[in-house]
Short mmCIF file of N, CA, C and O in Angstrom, two decimals:
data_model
loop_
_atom_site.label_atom_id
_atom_site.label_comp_id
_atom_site.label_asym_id
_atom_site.label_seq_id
_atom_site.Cartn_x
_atom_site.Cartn_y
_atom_site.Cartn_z
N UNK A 1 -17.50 3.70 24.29
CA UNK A 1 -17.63 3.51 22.85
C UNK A 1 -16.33 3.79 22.11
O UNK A 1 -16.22 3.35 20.96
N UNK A 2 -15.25 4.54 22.71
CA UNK A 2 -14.16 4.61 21.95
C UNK A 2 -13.60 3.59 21.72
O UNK A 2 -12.93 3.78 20.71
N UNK A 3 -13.40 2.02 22.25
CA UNK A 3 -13.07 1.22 21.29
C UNK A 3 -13.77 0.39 20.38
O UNK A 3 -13.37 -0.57 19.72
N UNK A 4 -14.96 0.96 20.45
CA UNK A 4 -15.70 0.24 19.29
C UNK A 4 -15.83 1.45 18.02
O UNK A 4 -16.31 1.20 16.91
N UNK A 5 -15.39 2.57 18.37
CA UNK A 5 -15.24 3.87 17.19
C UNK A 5 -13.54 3.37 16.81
O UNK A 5 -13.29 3.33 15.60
N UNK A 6 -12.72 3.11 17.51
CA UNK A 6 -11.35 2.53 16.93
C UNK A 6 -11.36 1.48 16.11
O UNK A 6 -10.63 1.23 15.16
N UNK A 7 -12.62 0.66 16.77
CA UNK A 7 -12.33 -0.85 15.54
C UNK A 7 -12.97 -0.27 14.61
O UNK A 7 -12.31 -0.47 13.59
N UNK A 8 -14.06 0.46 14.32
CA UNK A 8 -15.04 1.21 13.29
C UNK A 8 -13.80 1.77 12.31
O UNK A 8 -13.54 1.12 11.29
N UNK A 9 -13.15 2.78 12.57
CA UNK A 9 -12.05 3.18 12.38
C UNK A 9 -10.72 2.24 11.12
O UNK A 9 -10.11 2.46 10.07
N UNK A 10 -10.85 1.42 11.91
CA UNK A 10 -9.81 0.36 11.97
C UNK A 10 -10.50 -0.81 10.22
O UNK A 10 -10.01 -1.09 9.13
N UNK A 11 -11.42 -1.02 10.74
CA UNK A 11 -11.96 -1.75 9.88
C UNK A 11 -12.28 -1.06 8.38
O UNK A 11 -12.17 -1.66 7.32
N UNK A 12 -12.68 0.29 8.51
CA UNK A 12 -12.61 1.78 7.57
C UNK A 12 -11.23 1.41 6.45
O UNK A 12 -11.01 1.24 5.25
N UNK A 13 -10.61 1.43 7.63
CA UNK A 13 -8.78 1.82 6.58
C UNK A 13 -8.93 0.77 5.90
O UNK A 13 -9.02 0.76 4.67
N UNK A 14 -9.00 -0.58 6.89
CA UNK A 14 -8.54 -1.84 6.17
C UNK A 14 -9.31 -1.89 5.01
O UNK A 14 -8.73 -2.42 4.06
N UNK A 15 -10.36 -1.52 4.83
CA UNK A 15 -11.47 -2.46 3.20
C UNK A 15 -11.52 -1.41 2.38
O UNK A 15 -11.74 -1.46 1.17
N UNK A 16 -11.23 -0.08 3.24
CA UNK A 16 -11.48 0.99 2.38
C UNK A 16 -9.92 0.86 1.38
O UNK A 16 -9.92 1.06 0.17
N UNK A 17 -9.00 0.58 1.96
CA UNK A 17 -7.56 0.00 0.68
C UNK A 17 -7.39 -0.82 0.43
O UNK A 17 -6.53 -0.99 -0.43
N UNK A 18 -8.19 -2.14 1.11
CA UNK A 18 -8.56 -3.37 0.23
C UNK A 18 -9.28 -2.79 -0.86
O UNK A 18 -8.83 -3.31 -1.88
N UNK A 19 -10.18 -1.98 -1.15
CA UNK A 19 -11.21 -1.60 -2.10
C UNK A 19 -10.47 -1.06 -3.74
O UNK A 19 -10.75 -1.20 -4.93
N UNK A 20 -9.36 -0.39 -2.92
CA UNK A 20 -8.44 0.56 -4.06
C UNK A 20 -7.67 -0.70 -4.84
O UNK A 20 -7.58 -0.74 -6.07
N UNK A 21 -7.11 -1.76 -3.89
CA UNK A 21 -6.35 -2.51 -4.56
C UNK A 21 -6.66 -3.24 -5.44
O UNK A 21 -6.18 -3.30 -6.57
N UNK A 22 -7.83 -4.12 -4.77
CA UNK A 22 -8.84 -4.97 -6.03
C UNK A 22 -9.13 -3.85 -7.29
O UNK A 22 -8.56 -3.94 -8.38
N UNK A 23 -10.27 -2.61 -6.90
CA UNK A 23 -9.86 -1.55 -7.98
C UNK A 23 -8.88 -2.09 -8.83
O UNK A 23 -9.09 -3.01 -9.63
N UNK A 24 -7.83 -1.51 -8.66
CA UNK A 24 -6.36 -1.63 -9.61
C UNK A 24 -6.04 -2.70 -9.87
O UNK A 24 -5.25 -2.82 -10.80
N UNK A 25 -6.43 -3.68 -9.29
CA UNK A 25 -6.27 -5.19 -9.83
C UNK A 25 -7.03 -5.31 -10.77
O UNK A 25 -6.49 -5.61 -11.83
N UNK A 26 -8.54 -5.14 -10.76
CA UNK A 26 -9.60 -5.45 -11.69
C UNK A 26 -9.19 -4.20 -13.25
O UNK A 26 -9.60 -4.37 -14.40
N UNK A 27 -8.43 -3.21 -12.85
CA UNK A 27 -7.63 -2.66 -14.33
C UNK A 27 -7.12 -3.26 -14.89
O UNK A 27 -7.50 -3.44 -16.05
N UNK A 28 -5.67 -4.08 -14.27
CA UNK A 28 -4.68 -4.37 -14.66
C UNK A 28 -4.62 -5.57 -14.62
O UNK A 28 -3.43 -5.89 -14.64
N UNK A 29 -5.71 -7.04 -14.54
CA UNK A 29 -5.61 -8.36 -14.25
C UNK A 29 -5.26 -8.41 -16.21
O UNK A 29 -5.90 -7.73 -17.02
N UNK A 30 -3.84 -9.63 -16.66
CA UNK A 30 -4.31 -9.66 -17.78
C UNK A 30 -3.86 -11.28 -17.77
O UNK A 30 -3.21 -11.71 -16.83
N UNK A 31 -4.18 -11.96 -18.66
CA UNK A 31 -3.46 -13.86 -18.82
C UNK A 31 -4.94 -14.57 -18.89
O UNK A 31 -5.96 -13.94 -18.59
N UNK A 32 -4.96 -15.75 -19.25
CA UNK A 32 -5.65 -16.71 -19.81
C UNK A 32 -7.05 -16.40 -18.65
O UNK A 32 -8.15 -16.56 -19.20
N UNK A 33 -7.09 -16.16 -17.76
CA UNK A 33 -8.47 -15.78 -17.06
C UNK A 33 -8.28 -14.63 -16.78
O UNK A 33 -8.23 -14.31 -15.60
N UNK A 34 -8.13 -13.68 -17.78
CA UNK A 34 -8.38 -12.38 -17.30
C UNK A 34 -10.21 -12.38 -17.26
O UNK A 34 -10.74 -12.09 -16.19
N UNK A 35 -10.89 -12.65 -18.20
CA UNK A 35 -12.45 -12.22 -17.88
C UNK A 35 -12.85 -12.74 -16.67
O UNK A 35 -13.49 -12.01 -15.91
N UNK A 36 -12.46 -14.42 -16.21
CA UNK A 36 -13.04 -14.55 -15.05
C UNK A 36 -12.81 -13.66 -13.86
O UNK A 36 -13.59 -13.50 -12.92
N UNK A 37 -11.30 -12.96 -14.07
CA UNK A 37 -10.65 -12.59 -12.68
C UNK A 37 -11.55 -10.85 -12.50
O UNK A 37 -12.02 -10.26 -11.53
N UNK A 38 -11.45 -10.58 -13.78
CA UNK A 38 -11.89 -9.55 -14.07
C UNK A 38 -13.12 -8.93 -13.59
O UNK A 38 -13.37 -7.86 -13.03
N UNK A 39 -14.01 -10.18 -14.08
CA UNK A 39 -15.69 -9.71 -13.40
C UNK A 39 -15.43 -10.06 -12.27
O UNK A 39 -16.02 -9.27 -11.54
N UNK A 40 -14.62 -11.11 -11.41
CA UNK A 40 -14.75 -11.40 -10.34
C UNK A 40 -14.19 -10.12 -9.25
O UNK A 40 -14.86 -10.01 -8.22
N UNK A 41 -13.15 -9.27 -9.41
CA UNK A 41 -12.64 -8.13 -8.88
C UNK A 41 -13.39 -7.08 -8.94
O UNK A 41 -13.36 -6.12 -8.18
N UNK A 42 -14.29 -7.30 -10.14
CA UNK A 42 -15.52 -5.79 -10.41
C UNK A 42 -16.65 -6.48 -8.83
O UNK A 42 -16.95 -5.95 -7.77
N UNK A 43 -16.89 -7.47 -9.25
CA UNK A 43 -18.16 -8.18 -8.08
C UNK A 43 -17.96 -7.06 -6.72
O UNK A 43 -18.69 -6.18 -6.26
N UNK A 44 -15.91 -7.84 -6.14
CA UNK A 44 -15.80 -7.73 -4.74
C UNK A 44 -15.61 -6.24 -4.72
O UNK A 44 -16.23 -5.74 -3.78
N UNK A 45 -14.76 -5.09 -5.69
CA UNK A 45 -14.62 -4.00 -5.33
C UNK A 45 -16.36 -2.94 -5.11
O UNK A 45 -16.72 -1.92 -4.52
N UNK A 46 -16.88 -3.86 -5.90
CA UNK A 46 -18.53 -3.19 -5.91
C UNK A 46 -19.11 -3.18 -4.24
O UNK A 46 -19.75 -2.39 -3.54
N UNK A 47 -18.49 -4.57 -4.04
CA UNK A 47 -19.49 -5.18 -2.38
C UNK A 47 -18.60 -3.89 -1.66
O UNK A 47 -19.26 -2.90 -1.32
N UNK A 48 -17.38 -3.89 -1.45
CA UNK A 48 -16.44 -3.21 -0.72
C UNK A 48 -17.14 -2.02 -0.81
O UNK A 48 -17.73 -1.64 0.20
N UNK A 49 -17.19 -1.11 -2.15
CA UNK A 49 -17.67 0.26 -1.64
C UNK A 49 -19.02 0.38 -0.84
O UNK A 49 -19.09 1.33 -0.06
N UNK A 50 -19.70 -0.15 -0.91
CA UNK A 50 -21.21 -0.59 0.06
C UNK A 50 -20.58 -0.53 1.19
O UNK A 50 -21.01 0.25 2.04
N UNK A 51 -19.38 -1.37 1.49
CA UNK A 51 -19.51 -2.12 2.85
C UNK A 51 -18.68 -0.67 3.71
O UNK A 51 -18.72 -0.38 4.91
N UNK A 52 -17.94 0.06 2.56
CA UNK A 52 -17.23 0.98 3.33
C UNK A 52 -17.97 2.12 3.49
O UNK A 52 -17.41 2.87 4.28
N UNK A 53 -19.29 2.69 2.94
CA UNK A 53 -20.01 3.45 3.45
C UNK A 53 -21.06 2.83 4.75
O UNK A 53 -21.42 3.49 5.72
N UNK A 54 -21.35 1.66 4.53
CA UNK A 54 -22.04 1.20 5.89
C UNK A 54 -20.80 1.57 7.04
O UNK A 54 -21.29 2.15 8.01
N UNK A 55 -19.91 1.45 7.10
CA UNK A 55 -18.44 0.94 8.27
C UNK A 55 -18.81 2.63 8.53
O UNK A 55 -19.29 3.05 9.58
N UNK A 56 -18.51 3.39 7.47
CA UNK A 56 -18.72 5.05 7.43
C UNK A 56 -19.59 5.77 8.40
O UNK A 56 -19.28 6.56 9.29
N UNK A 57 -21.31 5.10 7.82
CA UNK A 57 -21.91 5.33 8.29
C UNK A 57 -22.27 5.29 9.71
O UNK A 57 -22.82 6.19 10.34
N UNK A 58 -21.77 3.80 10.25
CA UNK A 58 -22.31 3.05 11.53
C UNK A 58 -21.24 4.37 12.53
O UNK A 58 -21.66 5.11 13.42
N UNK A 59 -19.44 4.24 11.84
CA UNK A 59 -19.35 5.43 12.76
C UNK A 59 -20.09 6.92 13.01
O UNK A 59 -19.45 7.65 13.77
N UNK A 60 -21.14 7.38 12.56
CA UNK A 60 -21.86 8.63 12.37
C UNK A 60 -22.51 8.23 13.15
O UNK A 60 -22.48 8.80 14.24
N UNK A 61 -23.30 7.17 13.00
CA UNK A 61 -24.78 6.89 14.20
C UNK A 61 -24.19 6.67 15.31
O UNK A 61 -25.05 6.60 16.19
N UNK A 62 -22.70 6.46 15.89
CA UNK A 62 -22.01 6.42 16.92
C UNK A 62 -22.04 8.15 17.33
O UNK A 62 -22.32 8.21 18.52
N UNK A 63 -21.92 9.08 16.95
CA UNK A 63 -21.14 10.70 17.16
C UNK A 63 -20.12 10.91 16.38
O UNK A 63 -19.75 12.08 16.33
N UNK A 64 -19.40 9.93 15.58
CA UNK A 64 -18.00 10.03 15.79
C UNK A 64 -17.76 10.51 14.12
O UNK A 64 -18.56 9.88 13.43
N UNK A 65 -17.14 11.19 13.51
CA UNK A 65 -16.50 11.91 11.97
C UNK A 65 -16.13 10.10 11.69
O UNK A 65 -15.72 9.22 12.44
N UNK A 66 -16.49 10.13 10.38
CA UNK A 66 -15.98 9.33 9.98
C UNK A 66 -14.38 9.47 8.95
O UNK A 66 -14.55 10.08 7.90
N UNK A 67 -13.66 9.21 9.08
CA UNK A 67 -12.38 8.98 8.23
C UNK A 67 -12.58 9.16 7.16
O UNK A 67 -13.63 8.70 6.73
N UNK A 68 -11.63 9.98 6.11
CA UNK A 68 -12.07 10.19 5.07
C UNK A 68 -10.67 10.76 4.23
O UNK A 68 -10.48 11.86 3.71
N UNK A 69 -10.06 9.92 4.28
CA UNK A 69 -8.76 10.38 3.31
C UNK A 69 -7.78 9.43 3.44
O UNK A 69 -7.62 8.52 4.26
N UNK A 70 -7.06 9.83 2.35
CA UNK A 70 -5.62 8.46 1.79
C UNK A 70 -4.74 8.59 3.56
O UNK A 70 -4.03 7.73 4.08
N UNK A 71 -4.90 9.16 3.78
CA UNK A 71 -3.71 9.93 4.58
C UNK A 71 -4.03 8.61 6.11
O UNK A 71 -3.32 7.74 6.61
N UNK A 72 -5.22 9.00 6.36
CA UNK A 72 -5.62 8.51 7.56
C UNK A 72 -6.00 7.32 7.58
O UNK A 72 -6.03 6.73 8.66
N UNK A 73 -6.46 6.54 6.10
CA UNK A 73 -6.60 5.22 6.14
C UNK A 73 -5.33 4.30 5.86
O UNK A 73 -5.26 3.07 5.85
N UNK A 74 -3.95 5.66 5.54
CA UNK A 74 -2.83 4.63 5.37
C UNK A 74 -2.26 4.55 6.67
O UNK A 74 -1.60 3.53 6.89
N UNK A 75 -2.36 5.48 7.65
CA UNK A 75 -2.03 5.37 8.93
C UNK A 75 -2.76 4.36 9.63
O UNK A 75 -2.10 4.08 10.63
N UNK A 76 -3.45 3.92 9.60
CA UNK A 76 -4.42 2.43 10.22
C UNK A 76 -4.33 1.31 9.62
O UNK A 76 -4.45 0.29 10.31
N UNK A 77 -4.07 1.16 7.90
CA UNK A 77 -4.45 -0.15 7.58
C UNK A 77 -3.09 -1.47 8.08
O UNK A 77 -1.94 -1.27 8.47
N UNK A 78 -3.55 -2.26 7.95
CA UNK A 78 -2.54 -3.21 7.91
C UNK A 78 -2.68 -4.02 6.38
O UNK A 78 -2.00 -5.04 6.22
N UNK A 79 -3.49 -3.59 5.40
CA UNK A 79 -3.75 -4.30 3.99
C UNK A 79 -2.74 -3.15 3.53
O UNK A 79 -2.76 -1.95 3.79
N UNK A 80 -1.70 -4.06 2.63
CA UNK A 80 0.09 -2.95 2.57
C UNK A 80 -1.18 -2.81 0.95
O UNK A 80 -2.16 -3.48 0.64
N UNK A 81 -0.47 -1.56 0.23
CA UNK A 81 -0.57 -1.07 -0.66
C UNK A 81 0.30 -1.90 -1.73
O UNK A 81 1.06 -2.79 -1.32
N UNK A 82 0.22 -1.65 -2.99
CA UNK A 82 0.36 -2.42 -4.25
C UNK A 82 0.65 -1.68 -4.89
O UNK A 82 -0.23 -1.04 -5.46
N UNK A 83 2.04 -1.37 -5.13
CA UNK A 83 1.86 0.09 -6.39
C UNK A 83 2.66 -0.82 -8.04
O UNK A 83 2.83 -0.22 -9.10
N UNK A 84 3.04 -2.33 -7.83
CA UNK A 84 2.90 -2.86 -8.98
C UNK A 84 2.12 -3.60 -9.52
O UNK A 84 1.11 -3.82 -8.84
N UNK A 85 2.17 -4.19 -10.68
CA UNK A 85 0.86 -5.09 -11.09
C UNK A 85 1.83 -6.57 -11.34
O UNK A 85 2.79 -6.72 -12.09
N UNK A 86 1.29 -7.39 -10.58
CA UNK A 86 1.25 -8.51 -10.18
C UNK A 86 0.99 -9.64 -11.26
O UNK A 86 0.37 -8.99 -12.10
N UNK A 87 1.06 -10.61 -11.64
CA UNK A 87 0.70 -11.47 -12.15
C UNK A 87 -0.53 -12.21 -11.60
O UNK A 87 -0.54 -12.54 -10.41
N UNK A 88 -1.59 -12.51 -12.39
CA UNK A 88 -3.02 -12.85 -12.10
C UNK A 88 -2.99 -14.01 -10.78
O UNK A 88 -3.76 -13.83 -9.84
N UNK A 89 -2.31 -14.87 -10.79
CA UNK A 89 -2.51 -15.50 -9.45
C UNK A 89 -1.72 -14.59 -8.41
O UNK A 89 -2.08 -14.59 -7.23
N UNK A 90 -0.96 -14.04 -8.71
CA UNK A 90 -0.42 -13.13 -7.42
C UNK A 90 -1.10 -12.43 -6.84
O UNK A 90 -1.07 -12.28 -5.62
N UNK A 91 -2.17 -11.63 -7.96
CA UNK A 91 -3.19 -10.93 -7.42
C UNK A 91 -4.28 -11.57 -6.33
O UNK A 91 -4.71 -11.30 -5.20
N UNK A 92 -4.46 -12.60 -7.35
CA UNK A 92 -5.46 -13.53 -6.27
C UNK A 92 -5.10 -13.85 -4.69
O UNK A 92 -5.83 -13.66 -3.71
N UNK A 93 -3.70 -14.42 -4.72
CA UNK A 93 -2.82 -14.72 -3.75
C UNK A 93 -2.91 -13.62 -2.38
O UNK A 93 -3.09 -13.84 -1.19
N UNK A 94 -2.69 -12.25 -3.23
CA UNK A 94 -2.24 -11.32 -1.99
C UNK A 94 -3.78 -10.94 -1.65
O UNK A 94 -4.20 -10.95 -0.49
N UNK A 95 -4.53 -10.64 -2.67
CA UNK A 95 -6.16 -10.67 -1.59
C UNK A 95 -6.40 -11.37 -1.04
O UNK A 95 -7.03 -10.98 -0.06
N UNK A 96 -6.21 -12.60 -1.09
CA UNK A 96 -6.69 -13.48 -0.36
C UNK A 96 -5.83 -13.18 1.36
O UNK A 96 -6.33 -13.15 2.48
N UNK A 97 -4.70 -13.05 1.01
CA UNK A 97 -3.72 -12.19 2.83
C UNK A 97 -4.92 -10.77 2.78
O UNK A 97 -5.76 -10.43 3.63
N UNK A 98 -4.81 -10.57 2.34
CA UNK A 98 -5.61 -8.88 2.43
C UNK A 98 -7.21 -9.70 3.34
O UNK A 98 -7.40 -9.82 4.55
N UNK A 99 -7.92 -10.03 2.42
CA UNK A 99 -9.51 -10.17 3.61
C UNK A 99 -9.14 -11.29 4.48
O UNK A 99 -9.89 -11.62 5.40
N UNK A 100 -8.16 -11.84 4.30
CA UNK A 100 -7.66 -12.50 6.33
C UNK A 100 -7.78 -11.38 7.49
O UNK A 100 -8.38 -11.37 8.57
N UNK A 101 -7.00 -10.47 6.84
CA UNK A 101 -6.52 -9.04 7.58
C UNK A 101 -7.63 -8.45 7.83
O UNK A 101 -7.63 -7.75 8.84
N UNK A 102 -8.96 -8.54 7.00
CA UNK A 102 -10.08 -7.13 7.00
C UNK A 102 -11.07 -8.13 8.52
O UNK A 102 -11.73 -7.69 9.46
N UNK A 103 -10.62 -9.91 8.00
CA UNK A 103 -11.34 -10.62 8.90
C UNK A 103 -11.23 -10.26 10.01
O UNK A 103 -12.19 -9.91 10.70
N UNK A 104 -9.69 -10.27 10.51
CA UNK A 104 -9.46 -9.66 11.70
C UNK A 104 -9.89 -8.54 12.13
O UNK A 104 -10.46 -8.48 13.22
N UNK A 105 -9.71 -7.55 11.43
CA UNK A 105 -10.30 -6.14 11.72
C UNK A 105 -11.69 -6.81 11.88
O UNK A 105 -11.67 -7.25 13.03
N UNK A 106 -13.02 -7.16 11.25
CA UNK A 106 -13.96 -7.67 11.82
C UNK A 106 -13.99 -7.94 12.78
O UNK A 106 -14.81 -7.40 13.51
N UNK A 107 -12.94 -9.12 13.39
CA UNK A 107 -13.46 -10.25 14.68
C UNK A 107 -13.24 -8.60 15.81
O UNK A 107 -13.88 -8.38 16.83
N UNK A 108 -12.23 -7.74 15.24
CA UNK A 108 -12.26 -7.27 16.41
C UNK A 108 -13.02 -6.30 16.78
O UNK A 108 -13.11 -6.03 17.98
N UNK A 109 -13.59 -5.72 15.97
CA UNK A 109 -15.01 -5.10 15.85
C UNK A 109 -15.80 -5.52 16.71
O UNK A 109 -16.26 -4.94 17.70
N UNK A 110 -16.08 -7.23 16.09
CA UNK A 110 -17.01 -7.59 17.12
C UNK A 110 -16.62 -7.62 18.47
O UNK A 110 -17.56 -7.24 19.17
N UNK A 111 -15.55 -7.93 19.19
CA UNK A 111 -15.13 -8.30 20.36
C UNK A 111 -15.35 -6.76 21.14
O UNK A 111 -15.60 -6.78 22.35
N UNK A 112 -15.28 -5.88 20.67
CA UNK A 112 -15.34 -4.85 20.83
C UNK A 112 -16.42 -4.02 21.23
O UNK A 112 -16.40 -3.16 22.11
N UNK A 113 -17.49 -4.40 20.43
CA UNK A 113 -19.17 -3.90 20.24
C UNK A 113 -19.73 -4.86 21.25
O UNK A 113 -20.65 -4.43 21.96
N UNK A 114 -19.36 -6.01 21.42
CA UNK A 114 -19.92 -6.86 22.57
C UNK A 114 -19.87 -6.78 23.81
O UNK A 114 -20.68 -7.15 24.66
N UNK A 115 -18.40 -6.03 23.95
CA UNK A 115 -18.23 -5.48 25.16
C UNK A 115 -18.80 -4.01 25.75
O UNK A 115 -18.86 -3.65 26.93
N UNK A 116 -19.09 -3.50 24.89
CA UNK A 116 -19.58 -2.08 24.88
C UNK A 116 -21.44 -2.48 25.18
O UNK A 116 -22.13 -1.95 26.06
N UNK A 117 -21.89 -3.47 24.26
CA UNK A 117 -23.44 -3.70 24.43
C UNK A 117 -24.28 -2.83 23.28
O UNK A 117 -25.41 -2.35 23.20
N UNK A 118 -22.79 -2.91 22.21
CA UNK A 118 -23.25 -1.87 20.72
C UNK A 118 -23.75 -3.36 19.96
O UNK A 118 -22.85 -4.19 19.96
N UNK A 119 -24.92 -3.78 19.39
CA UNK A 119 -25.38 -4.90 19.08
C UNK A 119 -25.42 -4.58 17.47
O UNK A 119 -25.43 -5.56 16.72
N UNK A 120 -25.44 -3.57 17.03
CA UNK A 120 -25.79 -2.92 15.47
C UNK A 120 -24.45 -2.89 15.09
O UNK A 120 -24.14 -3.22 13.94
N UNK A 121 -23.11 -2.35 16.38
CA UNK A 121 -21.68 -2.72 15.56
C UNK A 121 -21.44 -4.65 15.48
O UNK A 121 -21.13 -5.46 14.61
N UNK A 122 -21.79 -4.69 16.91
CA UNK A 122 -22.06 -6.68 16.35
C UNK A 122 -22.50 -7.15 15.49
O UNK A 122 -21.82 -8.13 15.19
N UNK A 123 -23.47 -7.00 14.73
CA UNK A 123 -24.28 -7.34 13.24
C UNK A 123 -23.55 -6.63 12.42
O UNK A 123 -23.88 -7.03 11.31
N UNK A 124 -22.61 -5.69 12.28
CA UNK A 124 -21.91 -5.22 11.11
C UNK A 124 -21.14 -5.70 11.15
O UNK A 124 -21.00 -6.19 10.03
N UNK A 125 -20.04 -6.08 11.99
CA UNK A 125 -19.31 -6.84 11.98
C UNK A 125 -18.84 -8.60 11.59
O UNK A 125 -18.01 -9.26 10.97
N UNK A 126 -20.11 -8.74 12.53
CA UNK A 126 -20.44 -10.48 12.08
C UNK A 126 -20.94 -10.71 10.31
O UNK A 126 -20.60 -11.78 9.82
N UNK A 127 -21.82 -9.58 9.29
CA UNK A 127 -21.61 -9.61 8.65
C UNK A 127 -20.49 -9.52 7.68
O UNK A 127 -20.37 -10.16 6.64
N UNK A 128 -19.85 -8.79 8.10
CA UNK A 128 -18.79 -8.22 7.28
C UNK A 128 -17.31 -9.84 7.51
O UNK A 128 -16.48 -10.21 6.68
N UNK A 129 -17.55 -10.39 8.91
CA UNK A 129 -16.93 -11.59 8.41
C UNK A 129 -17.20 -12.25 7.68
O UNK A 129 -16.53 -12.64 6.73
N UNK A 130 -18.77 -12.65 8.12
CA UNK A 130 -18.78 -13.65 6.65
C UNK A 130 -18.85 -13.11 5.24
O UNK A 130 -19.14 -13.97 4.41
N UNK A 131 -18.68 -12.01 4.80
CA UNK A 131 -18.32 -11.71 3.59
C UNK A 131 -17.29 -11.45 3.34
O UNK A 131 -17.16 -10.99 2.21
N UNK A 132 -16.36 -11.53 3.95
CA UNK A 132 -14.89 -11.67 3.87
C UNK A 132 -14.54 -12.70 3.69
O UNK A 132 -13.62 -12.88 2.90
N UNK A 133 -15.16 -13.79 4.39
CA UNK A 133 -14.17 -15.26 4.58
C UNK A 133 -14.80 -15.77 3.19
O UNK A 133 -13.93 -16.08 2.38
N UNK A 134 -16.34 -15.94 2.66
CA UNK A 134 -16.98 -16.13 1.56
C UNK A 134 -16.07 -15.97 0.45
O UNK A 134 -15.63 -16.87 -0.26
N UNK A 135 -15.84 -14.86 0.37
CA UNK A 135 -14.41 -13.85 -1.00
C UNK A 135 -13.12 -14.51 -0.47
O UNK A 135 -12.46 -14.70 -1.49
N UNK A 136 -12.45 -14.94 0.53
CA UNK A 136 -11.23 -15.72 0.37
C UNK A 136 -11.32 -16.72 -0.16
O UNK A 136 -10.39 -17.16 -0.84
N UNK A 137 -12.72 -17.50 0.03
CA UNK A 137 -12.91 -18.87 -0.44
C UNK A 137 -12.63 -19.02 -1.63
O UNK A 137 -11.90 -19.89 -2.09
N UNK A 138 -13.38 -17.89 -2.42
CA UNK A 138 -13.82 -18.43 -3.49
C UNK A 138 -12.54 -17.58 -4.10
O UNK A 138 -12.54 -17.55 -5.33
N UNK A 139 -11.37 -16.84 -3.39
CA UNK A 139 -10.33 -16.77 -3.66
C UNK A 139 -9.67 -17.78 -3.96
O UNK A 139 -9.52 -18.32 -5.06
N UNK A 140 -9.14 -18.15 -2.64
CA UNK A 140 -8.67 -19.28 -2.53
C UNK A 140 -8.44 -20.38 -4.18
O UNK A 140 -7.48 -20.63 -4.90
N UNK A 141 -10.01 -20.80 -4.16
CA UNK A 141 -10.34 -21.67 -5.06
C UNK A 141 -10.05 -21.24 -6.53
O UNK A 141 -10.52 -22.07 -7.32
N UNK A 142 -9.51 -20.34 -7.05
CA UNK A 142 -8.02 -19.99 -8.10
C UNK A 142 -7.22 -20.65 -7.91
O UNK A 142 -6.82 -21.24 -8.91
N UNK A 143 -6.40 -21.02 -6.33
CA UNK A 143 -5.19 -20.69 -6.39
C UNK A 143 -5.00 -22.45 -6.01
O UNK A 143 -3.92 -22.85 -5.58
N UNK A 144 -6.09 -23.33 -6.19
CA UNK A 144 -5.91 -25.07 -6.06
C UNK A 144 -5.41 -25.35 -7.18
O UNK A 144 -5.14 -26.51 -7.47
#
């Protein structure tokens, strides 16, 4: 099970600072669609905190502490941090690289839990792609 507590892990950092960034995006979005971008960043940072106490959780029903600080989710993520504010399609732009990244952390979740014969990290995972790729889409579809 330790590499399906690493992708658990892994997938933790990534959405859990995808979560902060949208956060701070959904502060600081301002220009001719700020309301659309606005509710739309409140939507995904809302789904994110859900999704990062399930990721939380699923590691607990494993044995394993779940992660729980800036410190340890900046040592894992590969979603880089944002400490300026962006212009509204930029924002859009770099989330949209950001849940590519959380996708991956997913696929490998799953590849992971499948091999182990963890079927509950497989269903968290397989969810958690398609709600990732769903939110690039309709990322994306800003930036046509």
């Amino acid at each position: 099970m330790s590499d399906v507590t690493a992708a658990l892990d892994k997938l933790l950092s990534d959405s859990y600072t995808l979560y902060v960034k949208t956060h701070g995006y959904h502060w600081n979005v301002t220009g001719p669609m700020f309301n659309s971008l606005h509710t739309l960043f409140e939507d995904h940072y809302t789904e994110l905190a859900m999704a990062v106490d399930e990721i939380a959780e699923r590691s607990r029903a494993l044995g394993v502490p779940a992660l729980g600080s800036y410190q340890q989710f900046s040592e894992l993520t590969d979603v880089p941090e944002d400490t300026t504010v962006p212009k509204a399609l930029d924002m859009v732009a770099n989330l949209v690289k950001d849940h590519e990244t959380v996708i991956g952390s997913a696929r490998a979740l799953v590849r992971a839990a499948e091999e182990a014969g963890d079927d509950a990290s497989v269903d968290l995972g397989v969810r958690r792609i398609d709600t990732h790729e769903k939110t690039a889409w309709m990322l994306r579809s800003h930036l046509e």
